PDB file of C-alpha atoms in Angstrom:
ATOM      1  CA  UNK Q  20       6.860  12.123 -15.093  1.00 75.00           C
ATOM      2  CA  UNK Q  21       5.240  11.065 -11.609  1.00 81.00           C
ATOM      3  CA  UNK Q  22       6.262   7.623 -10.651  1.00 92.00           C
ATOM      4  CA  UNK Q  23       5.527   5.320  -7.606  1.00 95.00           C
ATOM      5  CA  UNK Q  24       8.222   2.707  -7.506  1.00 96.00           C
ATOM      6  CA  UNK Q  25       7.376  -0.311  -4.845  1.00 97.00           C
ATOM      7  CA  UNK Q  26      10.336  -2.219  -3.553  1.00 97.00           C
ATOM      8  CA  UNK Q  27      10.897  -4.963  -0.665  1.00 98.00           C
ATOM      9  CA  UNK Q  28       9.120  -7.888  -1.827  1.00 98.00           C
ATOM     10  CA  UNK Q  29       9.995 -11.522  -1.906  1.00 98.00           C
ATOM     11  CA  UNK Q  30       9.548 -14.953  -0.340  1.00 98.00           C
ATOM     12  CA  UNK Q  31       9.221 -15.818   3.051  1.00 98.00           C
ATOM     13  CA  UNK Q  32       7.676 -18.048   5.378  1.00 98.00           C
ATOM     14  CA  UNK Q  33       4.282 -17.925   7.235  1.00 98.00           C
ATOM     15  CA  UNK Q  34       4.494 -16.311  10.586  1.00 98.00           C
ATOM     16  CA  UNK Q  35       7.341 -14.043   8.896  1.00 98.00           C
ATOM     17  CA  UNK Q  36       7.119  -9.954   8.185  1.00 98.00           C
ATOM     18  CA  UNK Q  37       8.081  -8.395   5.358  1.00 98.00           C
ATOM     19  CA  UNK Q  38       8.117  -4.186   4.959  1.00 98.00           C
ATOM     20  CA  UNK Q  39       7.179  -2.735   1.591  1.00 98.00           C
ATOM     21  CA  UNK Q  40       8.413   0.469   0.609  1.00 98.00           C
ATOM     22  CA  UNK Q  41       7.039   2.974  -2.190  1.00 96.00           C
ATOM     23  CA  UNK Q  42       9.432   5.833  -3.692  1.00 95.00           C
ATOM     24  CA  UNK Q  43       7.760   8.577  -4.970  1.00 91.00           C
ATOM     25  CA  UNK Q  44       9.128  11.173  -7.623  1.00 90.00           C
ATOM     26  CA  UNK Q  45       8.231  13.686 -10.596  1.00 85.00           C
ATOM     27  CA  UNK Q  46       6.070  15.552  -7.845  1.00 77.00           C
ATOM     28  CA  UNK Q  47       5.267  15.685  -4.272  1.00 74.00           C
ATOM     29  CA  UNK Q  48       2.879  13.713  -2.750  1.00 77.00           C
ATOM     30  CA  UNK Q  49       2.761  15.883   0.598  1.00 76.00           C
ATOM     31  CA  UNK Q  50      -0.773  16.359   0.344  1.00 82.00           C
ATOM     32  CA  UNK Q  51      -1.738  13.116  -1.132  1.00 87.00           C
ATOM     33  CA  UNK Q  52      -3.531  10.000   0.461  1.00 92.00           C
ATOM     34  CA  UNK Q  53      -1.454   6.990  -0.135  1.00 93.00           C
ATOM     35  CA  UNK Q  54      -2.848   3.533  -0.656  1.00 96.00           C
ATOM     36  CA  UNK Q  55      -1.737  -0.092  -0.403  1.00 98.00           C
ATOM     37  CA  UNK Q  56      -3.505  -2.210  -3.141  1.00 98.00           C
ATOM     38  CA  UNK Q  57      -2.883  -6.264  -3.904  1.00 98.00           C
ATOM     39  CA  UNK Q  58      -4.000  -8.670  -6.507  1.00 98.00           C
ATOM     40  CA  UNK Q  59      -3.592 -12.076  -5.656  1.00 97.00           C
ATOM     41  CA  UNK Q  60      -3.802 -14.952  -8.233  1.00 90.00           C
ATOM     42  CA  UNK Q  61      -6.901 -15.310 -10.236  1.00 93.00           C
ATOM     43  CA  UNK Q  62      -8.258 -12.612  -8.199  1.00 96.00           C
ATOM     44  CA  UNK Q  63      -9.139  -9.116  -8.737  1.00 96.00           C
ATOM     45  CA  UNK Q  64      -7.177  -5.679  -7.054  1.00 97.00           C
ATOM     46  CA  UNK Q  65      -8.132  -5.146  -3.250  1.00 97.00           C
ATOM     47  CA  UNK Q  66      -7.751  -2.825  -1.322  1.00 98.00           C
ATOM     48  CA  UNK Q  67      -5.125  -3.182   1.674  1.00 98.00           C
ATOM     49  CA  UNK Q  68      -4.571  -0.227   3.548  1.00 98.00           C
ATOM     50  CA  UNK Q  69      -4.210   3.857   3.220  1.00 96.00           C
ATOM     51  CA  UNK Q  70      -2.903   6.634   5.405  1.00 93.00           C
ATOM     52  CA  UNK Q  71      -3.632  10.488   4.669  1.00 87.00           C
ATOM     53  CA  UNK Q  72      -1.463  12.809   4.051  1.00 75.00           C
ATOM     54  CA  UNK Q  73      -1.814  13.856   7.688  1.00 73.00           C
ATOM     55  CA  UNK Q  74       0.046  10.462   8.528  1.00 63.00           C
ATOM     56  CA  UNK Q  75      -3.226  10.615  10.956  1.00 69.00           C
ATOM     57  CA  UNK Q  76      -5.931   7.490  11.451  1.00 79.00           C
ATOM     58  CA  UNK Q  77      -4.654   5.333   8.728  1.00 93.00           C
ATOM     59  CA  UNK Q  78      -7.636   2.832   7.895  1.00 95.00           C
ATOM     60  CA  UNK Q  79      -6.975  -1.164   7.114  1.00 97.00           C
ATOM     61  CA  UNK Q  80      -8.891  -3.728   5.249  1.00 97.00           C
ATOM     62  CA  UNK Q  81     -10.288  -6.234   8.359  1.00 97.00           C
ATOM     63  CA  UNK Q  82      -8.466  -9.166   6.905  1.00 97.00           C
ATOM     64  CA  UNK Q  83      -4.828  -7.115   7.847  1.00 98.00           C
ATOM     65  CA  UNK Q  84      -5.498  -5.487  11.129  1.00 97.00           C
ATOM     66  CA  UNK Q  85      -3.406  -6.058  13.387  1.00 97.00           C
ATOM     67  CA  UNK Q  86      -0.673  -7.281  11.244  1.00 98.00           C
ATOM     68  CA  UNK Q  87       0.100  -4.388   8.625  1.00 98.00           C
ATOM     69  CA  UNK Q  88       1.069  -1.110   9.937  1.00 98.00           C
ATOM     70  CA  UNK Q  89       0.727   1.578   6.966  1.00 96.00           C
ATOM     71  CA  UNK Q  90       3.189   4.499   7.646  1.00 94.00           C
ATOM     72  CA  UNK Q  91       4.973   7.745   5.349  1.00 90.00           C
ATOM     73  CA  UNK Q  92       7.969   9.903   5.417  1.00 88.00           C
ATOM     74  CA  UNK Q  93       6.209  12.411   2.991  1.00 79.00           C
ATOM     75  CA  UNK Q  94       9.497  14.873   3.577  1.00 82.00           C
ATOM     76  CA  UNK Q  95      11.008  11.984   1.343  1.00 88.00           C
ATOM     77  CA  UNK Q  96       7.820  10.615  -0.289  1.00 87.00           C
ATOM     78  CA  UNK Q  97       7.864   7.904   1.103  1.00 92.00           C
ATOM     79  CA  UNK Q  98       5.630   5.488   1.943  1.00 94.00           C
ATOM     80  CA  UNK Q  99       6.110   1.936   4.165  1.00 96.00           C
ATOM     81  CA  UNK Q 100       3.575  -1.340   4.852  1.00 98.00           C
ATOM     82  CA  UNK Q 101       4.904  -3.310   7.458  1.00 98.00           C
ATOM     83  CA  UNK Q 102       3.471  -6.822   7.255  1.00 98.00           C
ATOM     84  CA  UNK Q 103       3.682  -9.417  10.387  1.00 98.00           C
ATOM     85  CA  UNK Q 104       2.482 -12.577  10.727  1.00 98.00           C
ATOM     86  CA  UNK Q 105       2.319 -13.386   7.052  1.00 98.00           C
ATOM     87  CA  UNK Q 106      -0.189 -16.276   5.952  1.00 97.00           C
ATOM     88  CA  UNK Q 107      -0.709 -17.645   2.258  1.00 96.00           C
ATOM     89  CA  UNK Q 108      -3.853 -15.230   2.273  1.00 96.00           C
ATOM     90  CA  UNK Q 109      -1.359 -12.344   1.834  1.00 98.00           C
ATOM     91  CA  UNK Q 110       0.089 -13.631  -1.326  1.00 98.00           C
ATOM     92  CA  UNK Q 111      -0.329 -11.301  -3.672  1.00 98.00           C
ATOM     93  CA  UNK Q 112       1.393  -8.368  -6.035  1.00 98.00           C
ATOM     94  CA  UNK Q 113       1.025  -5.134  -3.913  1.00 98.00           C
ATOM     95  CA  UNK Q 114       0.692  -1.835  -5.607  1.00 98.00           C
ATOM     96  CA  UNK Q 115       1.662   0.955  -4.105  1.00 97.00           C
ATOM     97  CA  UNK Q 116      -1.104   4.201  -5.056  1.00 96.00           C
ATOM     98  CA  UNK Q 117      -1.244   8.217  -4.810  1.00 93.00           C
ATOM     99  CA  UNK Q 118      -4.785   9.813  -4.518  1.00 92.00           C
ATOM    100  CA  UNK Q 119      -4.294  13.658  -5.350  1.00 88.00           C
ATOM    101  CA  UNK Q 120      -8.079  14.259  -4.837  1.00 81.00           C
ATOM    102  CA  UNK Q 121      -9.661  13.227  -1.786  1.00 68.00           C
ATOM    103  CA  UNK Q 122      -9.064  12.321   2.173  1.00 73.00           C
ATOM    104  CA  UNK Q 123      -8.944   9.143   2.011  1.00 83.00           C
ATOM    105  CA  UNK Q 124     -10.804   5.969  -0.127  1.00 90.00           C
ATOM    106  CA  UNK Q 125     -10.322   2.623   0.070  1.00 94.00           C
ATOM    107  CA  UNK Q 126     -11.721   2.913  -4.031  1.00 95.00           C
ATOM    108  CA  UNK Q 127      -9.206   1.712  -6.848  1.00 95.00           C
ATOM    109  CA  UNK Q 128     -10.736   4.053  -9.096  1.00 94.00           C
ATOM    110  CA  UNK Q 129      -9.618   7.419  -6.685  1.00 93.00           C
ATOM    111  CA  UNK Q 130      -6.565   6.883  -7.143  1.00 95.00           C
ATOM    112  CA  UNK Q 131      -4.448   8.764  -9.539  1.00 91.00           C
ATOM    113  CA  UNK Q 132      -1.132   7.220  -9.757  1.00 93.00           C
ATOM    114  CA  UNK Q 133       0.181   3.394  -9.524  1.00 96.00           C
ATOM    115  CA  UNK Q 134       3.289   1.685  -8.866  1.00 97.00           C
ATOM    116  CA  UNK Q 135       4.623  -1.396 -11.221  1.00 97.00           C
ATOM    117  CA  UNK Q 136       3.734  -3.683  -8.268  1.00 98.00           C
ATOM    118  CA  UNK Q 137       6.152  -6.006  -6.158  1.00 98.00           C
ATOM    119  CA  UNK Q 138       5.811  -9.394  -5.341  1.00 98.00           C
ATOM    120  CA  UNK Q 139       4.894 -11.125  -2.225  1.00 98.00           C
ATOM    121  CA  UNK Q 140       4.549 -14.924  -2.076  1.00 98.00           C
ATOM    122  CA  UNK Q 141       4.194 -16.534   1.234  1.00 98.00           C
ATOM    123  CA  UNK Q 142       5.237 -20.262   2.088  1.00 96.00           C
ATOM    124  CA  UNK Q 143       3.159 -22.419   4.216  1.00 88.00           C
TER     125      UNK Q 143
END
């Protein structure tokens, strides 16, 4: 079956970085846009960041410019969020995402296939 599995999440301190990393298998996700989602506490599922399958003109929520860089190794279906200059805003679960369908969406519901999640809590 097709599976996203996030990985790389944890605790650490604001001003710190953190890089997530989302395994793909049970397909290829060459052609797919892949999307960074996060829920934070009490909150409901945002959208972070995406990249096309291209790996060209990845797009970012405002709130994350600047300090997330959104990047794939689609060879190894892989896909990587590099987060700097963490704040207590970016404390969330982030879900890792395949859209089969389209160029690129920053819409939850485009998406065809989700990871588990992995946490990211960030001290101030």
């Amino acid at each position: 079956q097709v599976q996203l599995v996030e990985s790389g999440g944890g605790l650490v301190q604001a001003g710190g970085s953190l890089r997530l990393s989302c395994a793909a298998s049970g397909g290829t996700f060459i052609r797919y846009t892949m999307g960074w989602f996060r829920q934070a506490p009490g909150k409901e599922r945002e959208f972070v960041a995406y990249i096309s399958w291209s790996a060209g003109s990845p797009y970012y929520v405002d709130s994350v410019k600047g300090r997330f860089t959104v990047s794939r190794d689609s060879a190894k279906n892989m896909v990587y969020l590099q987060m700097n200059s963490l704040n207590s805003e970016d404390t969330a679960v982030y879900y890792c995402a395949g859209d089969s369908t389209g160029w690129g969406s920053t819409l939850t519901a485009r998406y065809d296939y989700w990871g588990q999640g992995t946490q990211v809590t960030v001290s101030s």
